[in-house]
Short mmCIF file of C-alpha atoms and ligand atoms in Angstrom, two decimals:
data_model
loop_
_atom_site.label_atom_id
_atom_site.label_comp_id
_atom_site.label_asym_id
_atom_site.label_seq_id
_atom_site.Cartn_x
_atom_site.Cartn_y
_atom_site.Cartn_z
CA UNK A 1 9.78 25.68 -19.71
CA UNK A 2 13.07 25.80 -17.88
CA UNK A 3 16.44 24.54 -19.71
CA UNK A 4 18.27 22.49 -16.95
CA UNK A 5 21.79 21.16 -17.18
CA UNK A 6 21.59 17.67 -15.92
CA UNK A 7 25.33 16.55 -16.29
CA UNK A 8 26.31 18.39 -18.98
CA UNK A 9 23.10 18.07 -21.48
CA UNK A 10 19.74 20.99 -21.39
CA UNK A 11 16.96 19.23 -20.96
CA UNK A 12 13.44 20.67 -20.36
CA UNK A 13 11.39 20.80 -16.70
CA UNK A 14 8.55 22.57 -15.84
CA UNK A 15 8.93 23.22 -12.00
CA UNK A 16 6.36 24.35 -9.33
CA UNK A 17 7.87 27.82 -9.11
CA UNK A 18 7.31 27.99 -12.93
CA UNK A 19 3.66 26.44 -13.09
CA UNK A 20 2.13 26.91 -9.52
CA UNK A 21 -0.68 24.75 -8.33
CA UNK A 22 -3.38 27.50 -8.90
CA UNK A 23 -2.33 28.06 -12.64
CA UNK A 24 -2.78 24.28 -12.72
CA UNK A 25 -6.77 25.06 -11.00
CA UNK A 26 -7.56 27.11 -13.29
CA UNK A 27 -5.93 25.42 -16.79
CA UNK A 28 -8.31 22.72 -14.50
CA UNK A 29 -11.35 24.45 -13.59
CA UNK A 30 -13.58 23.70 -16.56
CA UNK A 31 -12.77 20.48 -16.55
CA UNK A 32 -13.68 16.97 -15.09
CA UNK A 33 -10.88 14.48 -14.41
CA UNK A 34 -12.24 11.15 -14.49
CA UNK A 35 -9.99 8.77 -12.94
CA UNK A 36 -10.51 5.24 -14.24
CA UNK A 37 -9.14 2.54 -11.82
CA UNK A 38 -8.81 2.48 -8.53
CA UNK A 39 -5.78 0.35 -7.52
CA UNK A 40 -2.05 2.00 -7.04
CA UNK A 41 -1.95 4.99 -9.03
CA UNK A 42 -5.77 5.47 -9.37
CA UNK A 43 -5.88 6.64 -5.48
CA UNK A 44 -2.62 8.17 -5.28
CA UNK A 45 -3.72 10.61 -8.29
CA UNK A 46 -7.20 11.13 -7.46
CA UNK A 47 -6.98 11.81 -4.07
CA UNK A 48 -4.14 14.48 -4.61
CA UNK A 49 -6.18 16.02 -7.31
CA UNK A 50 -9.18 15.90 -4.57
CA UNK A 51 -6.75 17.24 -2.15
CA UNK A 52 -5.65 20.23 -4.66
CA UNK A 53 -8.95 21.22 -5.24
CA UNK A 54 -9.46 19.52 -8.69
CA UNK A 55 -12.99 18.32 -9.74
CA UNK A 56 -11.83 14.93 -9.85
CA UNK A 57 -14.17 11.79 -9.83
CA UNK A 58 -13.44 8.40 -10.18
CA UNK A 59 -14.80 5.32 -12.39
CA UNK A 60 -14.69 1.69 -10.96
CA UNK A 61 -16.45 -1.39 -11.14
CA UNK A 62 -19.39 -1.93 -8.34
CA UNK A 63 -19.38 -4.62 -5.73
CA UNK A 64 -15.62 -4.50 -5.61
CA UNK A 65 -12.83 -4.16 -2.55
CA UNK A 66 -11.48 -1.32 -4.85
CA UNK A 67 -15.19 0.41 -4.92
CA UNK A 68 -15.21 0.46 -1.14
CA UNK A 69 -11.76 1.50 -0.46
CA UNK A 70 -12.48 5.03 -2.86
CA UNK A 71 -15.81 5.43 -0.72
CA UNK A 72 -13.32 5.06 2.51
CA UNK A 73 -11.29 7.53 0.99
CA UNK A 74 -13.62 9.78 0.73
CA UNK A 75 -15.49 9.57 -2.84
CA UNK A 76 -19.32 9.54 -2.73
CA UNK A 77 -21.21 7.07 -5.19
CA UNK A 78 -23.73 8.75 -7.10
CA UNK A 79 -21.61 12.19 -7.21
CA UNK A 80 -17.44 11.57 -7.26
CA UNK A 81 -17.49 7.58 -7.64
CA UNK A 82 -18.94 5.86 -10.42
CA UNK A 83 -19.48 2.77 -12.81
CA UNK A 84 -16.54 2.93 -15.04
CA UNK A 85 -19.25 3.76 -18.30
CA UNK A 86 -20.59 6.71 -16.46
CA UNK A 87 -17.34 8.35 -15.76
CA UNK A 88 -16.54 7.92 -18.96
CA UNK A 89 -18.83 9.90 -19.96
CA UNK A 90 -18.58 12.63 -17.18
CA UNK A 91 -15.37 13.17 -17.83
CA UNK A 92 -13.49 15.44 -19.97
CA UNK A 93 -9.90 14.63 -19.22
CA UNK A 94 -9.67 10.49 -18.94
CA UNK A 95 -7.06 9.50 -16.54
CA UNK A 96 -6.68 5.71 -18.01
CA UNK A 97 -5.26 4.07 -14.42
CA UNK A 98 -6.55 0.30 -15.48
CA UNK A 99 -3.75 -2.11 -15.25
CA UNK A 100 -1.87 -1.85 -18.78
CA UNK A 101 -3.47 -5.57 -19.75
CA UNK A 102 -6.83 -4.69 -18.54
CA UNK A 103 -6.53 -1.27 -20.69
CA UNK A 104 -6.53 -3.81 -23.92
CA UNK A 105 -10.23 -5.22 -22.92
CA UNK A 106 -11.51 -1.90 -21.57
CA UNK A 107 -11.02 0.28 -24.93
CA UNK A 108 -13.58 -0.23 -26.99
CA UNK A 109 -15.64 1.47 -24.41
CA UNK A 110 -13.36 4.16 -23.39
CA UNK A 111 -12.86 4.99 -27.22
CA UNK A 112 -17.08 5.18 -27.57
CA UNK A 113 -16.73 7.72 -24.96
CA UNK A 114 -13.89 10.11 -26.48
CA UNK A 115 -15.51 12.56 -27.88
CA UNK A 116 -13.88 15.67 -29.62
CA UNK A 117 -12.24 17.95 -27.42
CA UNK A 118 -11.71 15.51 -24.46
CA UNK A 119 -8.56 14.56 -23.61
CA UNK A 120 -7.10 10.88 -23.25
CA UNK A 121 -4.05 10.67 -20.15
CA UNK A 122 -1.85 8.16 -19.31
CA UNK A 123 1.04 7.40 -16.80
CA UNK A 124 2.65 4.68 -19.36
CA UNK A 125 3.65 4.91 -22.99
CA UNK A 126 2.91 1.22 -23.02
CA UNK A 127 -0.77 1.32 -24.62
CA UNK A 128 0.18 3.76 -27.15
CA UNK A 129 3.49 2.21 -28.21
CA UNK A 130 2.82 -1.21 -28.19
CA UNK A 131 -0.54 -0.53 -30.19
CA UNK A 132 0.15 -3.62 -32.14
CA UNK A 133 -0.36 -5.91 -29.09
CA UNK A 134 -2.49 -3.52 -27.35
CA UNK A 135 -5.18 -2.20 -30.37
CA UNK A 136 -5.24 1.27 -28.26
CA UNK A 137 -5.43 3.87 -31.57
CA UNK A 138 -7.08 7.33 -30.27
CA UNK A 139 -9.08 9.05 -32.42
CA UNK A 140 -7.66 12.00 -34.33
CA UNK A 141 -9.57 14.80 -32.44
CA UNK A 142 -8.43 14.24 -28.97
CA UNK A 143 -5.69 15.27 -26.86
CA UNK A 144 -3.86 12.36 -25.97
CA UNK A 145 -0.89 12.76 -23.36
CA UNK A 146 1.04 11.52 -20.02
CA UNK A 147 2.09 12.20 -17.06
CA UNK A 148 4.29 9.06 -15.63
CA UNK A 149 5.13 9.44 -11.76
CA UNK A 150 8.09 8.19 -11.15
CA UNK A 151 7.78 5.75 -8.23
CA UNK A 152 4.66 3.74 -6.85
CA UNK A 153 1.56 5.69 -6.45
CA UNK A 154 1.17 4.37 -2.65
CA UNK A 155 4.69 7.02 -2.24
CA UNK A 156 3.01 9.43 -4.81
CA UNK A 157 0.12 10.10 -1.75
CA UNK A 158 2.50 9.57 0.97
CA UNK A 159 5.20 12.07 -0.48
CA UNK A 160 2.15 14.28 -1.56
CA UNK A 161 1.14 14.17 2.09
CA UNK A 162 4.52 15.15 3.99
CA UNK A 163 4.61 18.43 1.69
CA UNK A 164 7.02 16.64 -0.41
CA UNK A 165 6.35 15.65 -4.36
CA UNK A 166 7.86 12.49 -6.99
CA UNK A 167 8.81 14.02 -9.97
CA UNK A 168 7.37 12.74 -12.92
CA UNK A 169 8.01 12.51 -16.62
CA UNK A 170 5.69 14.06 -19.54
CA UNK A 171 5.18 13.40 -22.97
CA UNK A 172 2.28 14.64 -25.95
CA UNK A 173 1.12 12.13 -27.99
CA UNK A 174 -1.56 14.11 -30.03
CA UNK A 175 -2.41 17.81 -29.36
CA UNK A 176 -5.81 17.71 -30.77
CA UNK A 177 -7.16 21.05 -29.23
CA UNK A 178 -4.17 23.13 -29.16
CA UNK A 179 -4.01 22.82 -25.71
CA UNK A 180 -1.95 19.23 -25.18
CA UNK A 181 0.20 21.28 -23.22
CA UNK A 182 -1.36 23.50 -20.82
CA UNK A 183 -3.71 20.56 -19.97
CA UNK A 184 -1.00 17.99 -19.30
CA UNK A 185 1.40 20.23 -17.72
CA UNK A 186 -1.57 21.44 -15.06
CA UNK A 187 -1.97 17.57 -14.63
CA UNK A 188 1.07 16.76 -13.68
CA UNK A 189 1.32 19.53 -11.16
CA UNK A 190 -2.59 18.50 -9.65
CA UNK A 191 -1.31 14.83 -9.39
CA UNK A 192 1.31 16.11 -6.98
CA UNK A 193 4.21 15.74 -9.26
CA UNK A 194 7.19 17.89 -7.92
CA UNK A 195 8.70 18.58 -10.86
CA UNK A 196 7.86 17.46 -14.78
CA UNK A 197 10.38 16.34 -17.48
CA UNK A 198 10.22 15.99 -20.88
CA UNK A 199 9.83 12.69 -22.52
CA UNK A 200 8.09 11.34 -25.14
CA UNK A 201 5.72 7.59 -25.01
CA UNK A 202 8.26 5.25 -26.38
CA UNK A 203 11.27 6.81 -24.28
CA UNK A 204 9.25 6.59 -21.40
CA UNK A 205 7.80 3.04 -21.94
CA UNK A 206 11.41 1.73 -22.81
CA UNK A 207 12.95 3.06 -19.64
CA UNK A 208 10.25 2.60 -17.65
CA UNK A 209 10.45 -0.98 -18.44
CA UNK A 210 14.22 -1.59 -18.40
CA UNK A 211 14.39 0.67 -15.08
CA UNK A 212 11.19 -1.88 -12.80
CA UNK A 213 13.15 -5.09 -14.05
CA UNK A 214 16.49 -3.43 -13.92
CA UNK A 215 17.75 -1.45 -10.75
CA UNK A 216 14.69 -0.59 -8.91
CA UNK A 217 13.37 -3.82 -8.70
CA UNK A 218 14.39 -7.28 -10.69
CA UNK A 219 18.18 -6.69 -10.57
CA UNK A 220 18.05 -5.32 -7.01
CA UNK A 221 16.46 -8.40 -5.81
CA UNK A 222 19.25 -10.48 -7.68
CA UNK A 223 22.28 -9.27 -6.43
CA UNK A 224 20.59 -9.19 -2.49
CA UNK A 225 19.76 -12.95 -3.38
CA UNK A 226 23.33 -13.75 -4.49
CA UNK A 227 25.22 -11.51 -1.59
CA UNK A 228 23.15 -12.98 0.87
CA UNK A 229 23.40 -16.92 -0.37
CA UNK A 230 27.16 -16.18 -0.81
CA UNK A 231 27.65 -15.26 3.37
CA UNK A 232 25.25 -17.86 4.17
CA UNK A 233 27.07 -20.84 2.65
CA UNK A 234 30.07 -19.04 4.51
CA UNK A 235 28.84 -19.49 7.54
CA UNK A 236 27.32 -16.21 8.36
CA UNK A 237 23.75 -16.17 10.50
CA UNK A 238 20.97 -14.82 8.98
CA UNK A 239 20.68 -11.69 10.55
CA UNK A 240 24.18 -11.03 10.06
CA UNK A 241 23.84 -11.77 6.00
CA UNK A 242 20.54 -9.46 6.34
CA UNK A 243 22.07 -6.61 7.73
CA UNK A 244 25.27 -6.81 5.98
CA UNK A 245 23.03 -7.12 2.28
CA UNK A 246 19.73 -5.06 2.62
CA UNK A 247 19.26 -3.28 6.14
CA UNK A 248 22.45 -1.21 5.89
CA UNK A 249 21.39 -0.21 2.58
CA UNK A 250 18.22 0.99 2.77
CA UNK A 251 18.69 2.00 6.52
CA UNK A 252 21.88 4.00 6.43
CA UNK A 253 23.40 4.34 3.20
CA UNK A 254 20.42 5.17 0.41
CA UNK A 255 19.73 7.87 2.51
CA UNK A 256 22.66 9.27 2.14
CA UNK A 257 22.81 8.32 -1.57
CA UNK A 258 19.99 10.39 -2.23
CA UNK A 259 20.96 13.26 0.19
CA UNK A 260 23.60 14.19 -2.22
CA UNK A 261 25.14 11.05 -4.73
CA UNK A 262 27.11 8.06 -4.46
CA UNK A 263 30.61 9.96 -3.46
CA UNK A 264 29.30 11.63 -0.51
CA UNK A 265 28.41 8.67 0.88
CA UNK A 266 31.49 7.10 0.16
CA UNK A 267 33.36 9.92 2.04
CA UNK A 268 31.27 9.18 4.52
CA UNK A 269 32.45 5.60 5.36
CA UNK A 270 35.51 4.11 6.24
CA UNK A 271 39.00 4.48 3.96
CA UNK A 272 38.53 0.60 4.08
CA UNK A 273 35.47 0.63 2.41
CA UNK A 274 36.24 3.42 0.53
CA UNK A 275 39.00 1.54 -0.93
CA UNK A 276 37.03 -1.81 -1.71
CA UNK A 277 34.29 0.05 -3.02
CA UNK A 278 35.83 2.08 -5.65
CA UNK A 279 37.97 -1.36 -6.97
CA UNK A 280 35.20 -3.24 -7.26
CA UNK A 281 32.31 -0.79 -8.95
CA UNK A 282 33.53 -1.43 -12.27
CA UNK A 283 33.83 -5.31 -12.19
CA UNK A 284 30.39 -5.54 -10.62
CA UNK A 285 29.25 -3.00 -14.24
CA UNK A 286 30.54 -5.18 -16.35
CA UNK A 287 29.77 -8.41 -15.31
CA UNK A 288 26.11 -7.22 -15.52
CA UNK A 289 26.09 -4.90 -18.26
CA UNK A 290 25.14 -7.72 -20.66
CA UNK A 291 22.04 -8.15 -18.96
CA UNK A 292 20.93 -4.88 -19.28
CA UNK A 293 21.80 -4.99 -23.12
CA UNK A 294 19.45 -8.24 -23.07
CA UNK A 295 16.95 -6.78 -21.07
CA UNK A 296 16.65 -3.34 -22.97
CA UNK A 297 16.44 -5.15 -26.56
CA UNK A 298 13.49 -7.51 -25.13
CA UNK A 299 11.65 -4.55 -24.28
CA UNK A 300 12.31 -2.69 -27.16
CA UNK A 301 11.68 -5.35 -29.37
CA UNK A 302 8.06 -5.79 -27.94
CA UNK A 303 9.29 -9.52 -25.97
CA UNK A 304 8.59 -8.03 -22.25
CA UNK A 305 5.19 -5.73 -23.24
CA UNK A 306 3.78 -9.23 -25.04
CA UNK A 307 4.77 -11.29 -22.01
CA UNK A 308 3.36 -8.97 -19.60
CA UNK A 309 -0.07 -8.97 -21.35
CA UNK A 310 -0.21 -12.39 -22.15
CA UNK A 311 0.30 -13.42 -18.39
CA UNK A 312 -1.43 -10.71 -17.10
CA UNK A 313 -4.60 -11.08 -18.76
CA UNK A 314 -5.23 -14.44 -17.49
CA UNK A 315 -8.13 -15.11 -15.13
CA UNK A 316 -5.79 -17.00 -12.83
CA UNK A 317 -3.55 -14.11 -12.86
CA UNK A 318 -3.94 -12.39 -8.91
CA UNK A 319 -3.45 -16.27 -7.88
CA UNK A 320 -0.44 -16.90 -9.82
CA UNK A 321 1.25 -13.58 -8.23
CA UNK A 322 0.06 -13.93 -5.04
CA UNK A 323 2.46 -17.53 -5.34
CA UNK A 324 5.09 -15.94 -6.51
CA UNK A 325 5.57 -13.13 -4.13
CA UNK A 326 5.00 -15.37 -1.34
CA UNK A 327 8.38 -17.65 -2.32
CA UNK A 328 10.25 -14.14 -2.30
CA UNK A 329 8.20 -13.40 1.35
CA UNK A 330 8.98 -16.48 2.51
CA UNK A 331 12.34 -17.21 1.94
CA UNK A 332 14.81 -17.42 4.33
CA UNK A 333 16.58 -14.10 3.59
CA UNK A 334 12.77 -12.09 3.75
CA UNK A 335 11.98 -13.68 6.62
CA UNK A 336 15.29 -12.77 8.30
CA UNK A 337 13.94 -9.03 7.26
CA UNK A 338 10.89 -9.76 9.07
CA UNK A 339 12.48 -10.20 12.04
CA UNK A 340 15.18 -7.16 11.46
CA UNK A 341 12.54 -4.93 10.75
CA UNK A 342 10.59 -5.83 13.90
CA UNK A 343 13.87 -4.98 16.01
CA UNK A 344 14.29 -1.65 14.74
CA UNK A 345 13.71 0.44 17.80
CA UNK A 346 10.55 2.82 16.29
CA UNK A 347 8.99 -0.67 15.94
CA UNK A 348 9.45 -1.87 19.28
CA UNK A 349 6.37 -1.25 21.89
CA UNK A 350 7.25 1.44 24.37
CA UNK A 351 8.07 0.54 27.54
CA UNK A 352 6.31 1.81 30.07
N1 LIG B 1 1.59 1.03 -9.81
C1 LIG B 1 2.30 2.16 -9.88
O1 LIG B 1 2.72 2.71 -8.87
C2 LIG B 1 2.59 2.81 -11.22
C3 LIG B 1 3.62 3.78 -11.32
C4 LIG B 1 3.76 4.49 -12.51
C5 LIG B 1 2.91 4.22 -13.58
N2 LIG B 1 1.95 3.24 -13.46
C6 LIG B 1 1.04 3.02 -14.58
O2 LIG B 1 -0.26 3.46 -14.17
C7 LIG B 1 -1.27 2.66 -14.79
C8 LIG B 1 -2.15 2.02 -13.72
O3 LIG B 1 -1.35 1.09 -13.01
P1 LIG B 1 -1.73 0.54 -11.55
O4 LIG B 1 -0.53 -0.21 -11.08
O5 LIG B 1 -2.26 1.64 -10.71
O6 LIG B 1 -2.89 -0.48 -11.94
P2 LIG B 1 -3.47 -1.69 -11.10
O7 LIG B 1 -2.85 -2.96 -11.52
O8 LIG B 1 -3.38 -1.33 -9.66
O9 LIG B 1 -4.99 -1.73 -11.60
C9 LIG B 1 -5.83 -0.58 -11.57
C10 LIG B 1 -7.28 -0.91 -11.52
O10 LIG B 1 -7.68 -1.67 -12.64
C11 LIG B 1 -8.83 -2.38 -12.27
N3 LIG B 1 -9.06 -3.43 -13.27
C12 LIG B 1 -8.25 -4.48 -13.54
N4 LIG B 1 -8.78 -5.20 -14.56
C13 LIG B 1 -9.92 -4.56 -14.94
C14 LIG B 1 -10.88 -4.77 -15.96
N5 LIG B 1 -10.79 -5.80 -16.79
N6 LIG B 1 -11.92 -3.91 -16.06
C15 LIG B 1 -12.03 -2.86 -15.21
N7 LIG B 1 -11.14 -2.61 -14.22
C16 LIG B 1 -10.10 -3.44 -14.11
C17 LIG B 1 -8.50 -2.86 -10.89
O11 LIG B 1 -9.70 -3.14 -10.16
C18 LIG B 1 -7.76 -1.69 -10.30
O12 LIG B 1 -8.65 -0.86 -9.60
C19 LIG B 1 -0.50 1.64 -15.66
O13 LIG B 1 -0.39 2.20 -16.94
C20 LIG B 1 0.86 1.57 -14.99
O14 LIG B 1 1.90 1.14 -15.84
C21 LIG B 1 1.77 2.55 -12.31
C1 LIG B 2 6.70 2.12 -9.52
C2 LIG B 2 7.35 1.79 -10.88
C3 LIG B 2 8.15 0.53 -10.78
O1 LIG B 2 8.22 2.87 -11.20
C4 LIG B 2 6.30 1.76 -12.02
O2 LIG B 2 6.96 1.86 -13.23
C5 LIG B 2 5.35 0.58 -12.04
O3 LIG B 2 5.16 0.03 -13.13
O4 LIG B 2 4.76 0.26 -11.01
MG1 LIG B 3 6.28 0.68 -14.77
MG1 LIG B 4 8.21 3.39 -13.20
#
């Protein structure tokens, strides 16, 4: 494993170069990978592992839209796609890509199935660190490990596709066989992972949690909702609060963000920006740096794992979501996307 400096502390990465894909087919070859779920990171995993020349099959329930979209993909009932039961007991490594509530009612008959020697895989420490809400214990005399993409599985295939690859973390829970390692690191690389970096479960369930309602997704949305009601009570059109609070953003200036970090793009825009920017960073830190302290203690102190199984195990659960994403879709500040994103000009119909 390579010892990277990442701003001043070593950490440990396994990289392509270091673990190419064909040491990953044959740490592999032996074995069957039987993906269980088939809904965001389910496809994204098993069809790069398909793609990479893994024997890969996949374990859903019948008669559902998810059961016909892996036959559309490509999976054949009978020899790759499967009841859930019978790839369970297929498969050597279990990829456990059920939705972390419906992991809690399906483990009683993944455990019948883990026999010794097989190997239990995750993308989320949540299961195994929140066993006390979730009852998922392993037995002894299995591998148990994970590999956690970081970013949606729909980019996982996408990035997978253009040649590129999400890095993702890893982290052993139990080396049963003495081969945790080899097995998880070959994983990670089949799934399409660029590059793999040491974690272990509760690390990775802690920031995984603080970082979806934080940053990436819950905070972003907050501070686009205030910016944008803030112009619009000002007087500012929609489009002009759109553009000024999310289209610039993700259109122009992430890009460069992730070209090569947050001064380069500075130096890239105006001295006037420049200026404002760099005064007001801090204040905007601080004002919400108490809300990360509250949201990091009520997922380490179990609050945000309960809640999220408690409503998420409900039958009226898809119905529930589906309302509250469509008050975020249909407020006035999404709907002024709509109508941005429509005007960008590789949207627009070619004229003749
Ligand atoms: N969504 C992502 O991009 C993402 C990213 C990183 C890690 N993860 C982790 O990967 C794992 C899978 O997440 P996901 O978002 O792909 O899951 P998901 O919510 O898309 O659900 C996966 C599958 O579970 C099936 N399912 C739901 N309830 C079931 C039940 N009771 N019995 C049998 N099948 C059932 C669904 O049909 C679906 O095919 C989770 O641990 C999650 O935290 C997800
Ligand atoms: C894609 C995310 C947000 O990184 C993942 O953590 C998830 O739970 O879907
Ligand atoms: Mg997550
Ligand atoms: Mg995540």
């Amino acid at each position: 494993m390579a010892k990277l400096n990442f701003g001043g502390t070593e950490e440990n990465v396994v990289t392509r170069e270091e673990f190419p894909l064909s040491k990953a087919q044959d740490v592999l070859k032996n074995e069957t990978v039987a993906v269980i779920g088939y809904g965001v990171q389910g496809p994204g995993q098993a069809l790069n592992q398909k793609d990479n020349g893994i024997n890969v099959i996949v374990g859903q329930r019948k008669n559902s839209k998810t059961w016909d979209k892996a036959i559309a993909d490509g999976f054949v009932p009978g020899e790759t796609l499967f009841e859930i039961e019978e790839a369970l007991e297929k498969g050597t490594i279990i990829c456990y890509l059920l939705s972390d509530a419906a992991q809690i009612e399906l483990w009683p008959t993944v455990k019948k199935h883990l026999t010794p020697g097989k190997a239990l895989y995750f993308s989320h420490g949540f299961g195994i660190t929140f066993n006390e809400q979730t009852g998922i214990v392993p037995p002894a005399d299995v591998d148990v490990f994970l590999v956690a993409p970081k970013g949606s599985g729909t980019s996982l295939r996408r990035m997978f596709l253009q040649g590129r690859g999400l890095n993702s973390s890893f982290a052993i829970f139990q080396d049963a066989t003495g081969k945790a390692w080899e097995r998880v690191i070959a994983l990670g690389i089949a799934v399409g992972s660029g590059y793999l970096f040491e974690t272990d479960f509760k690390k990775e369930v802690f920031s995984d949690l603080t970082g979806e309602r934080g940053t990436l997704m819950g905070c972003i949305q907050g501070i686009f909702a205030a910016q944008y009601d803030v112009l619009r009570s000002n007087g500012h059109t929609p489009s002009e609060a759109f553009n000024e609070t999310v289209e610039e953003l993700t259109q122009s200036l992430m890009p460069l963000v992730a070209e090569n970090g947050m001064d380069w793009m500075y130096a890239n825009c105006s001295t006037t920006a420049q200026r404002g920017a760099l005064d007001w960073w801090k204040k905007f830190r601080d004002a919400t740096k108490p809300v990360f302290e509250e949201l990091y203690n009520s997922v380490a102190t179990g609050k945000e794992s309960q809640r999220s199984i408690d409503s998420n195990s409900q039958p009226d659960y898809r119905e529930k979501l589906n309302a509250e994403l469509a008050e975020l879709r249909d407020s006035e500040l999404w709907q002024a996307g709509k109508t941005v994103r429509s005007l960008r000009p590789e949207n627009q119909a070619v004229e003749a």
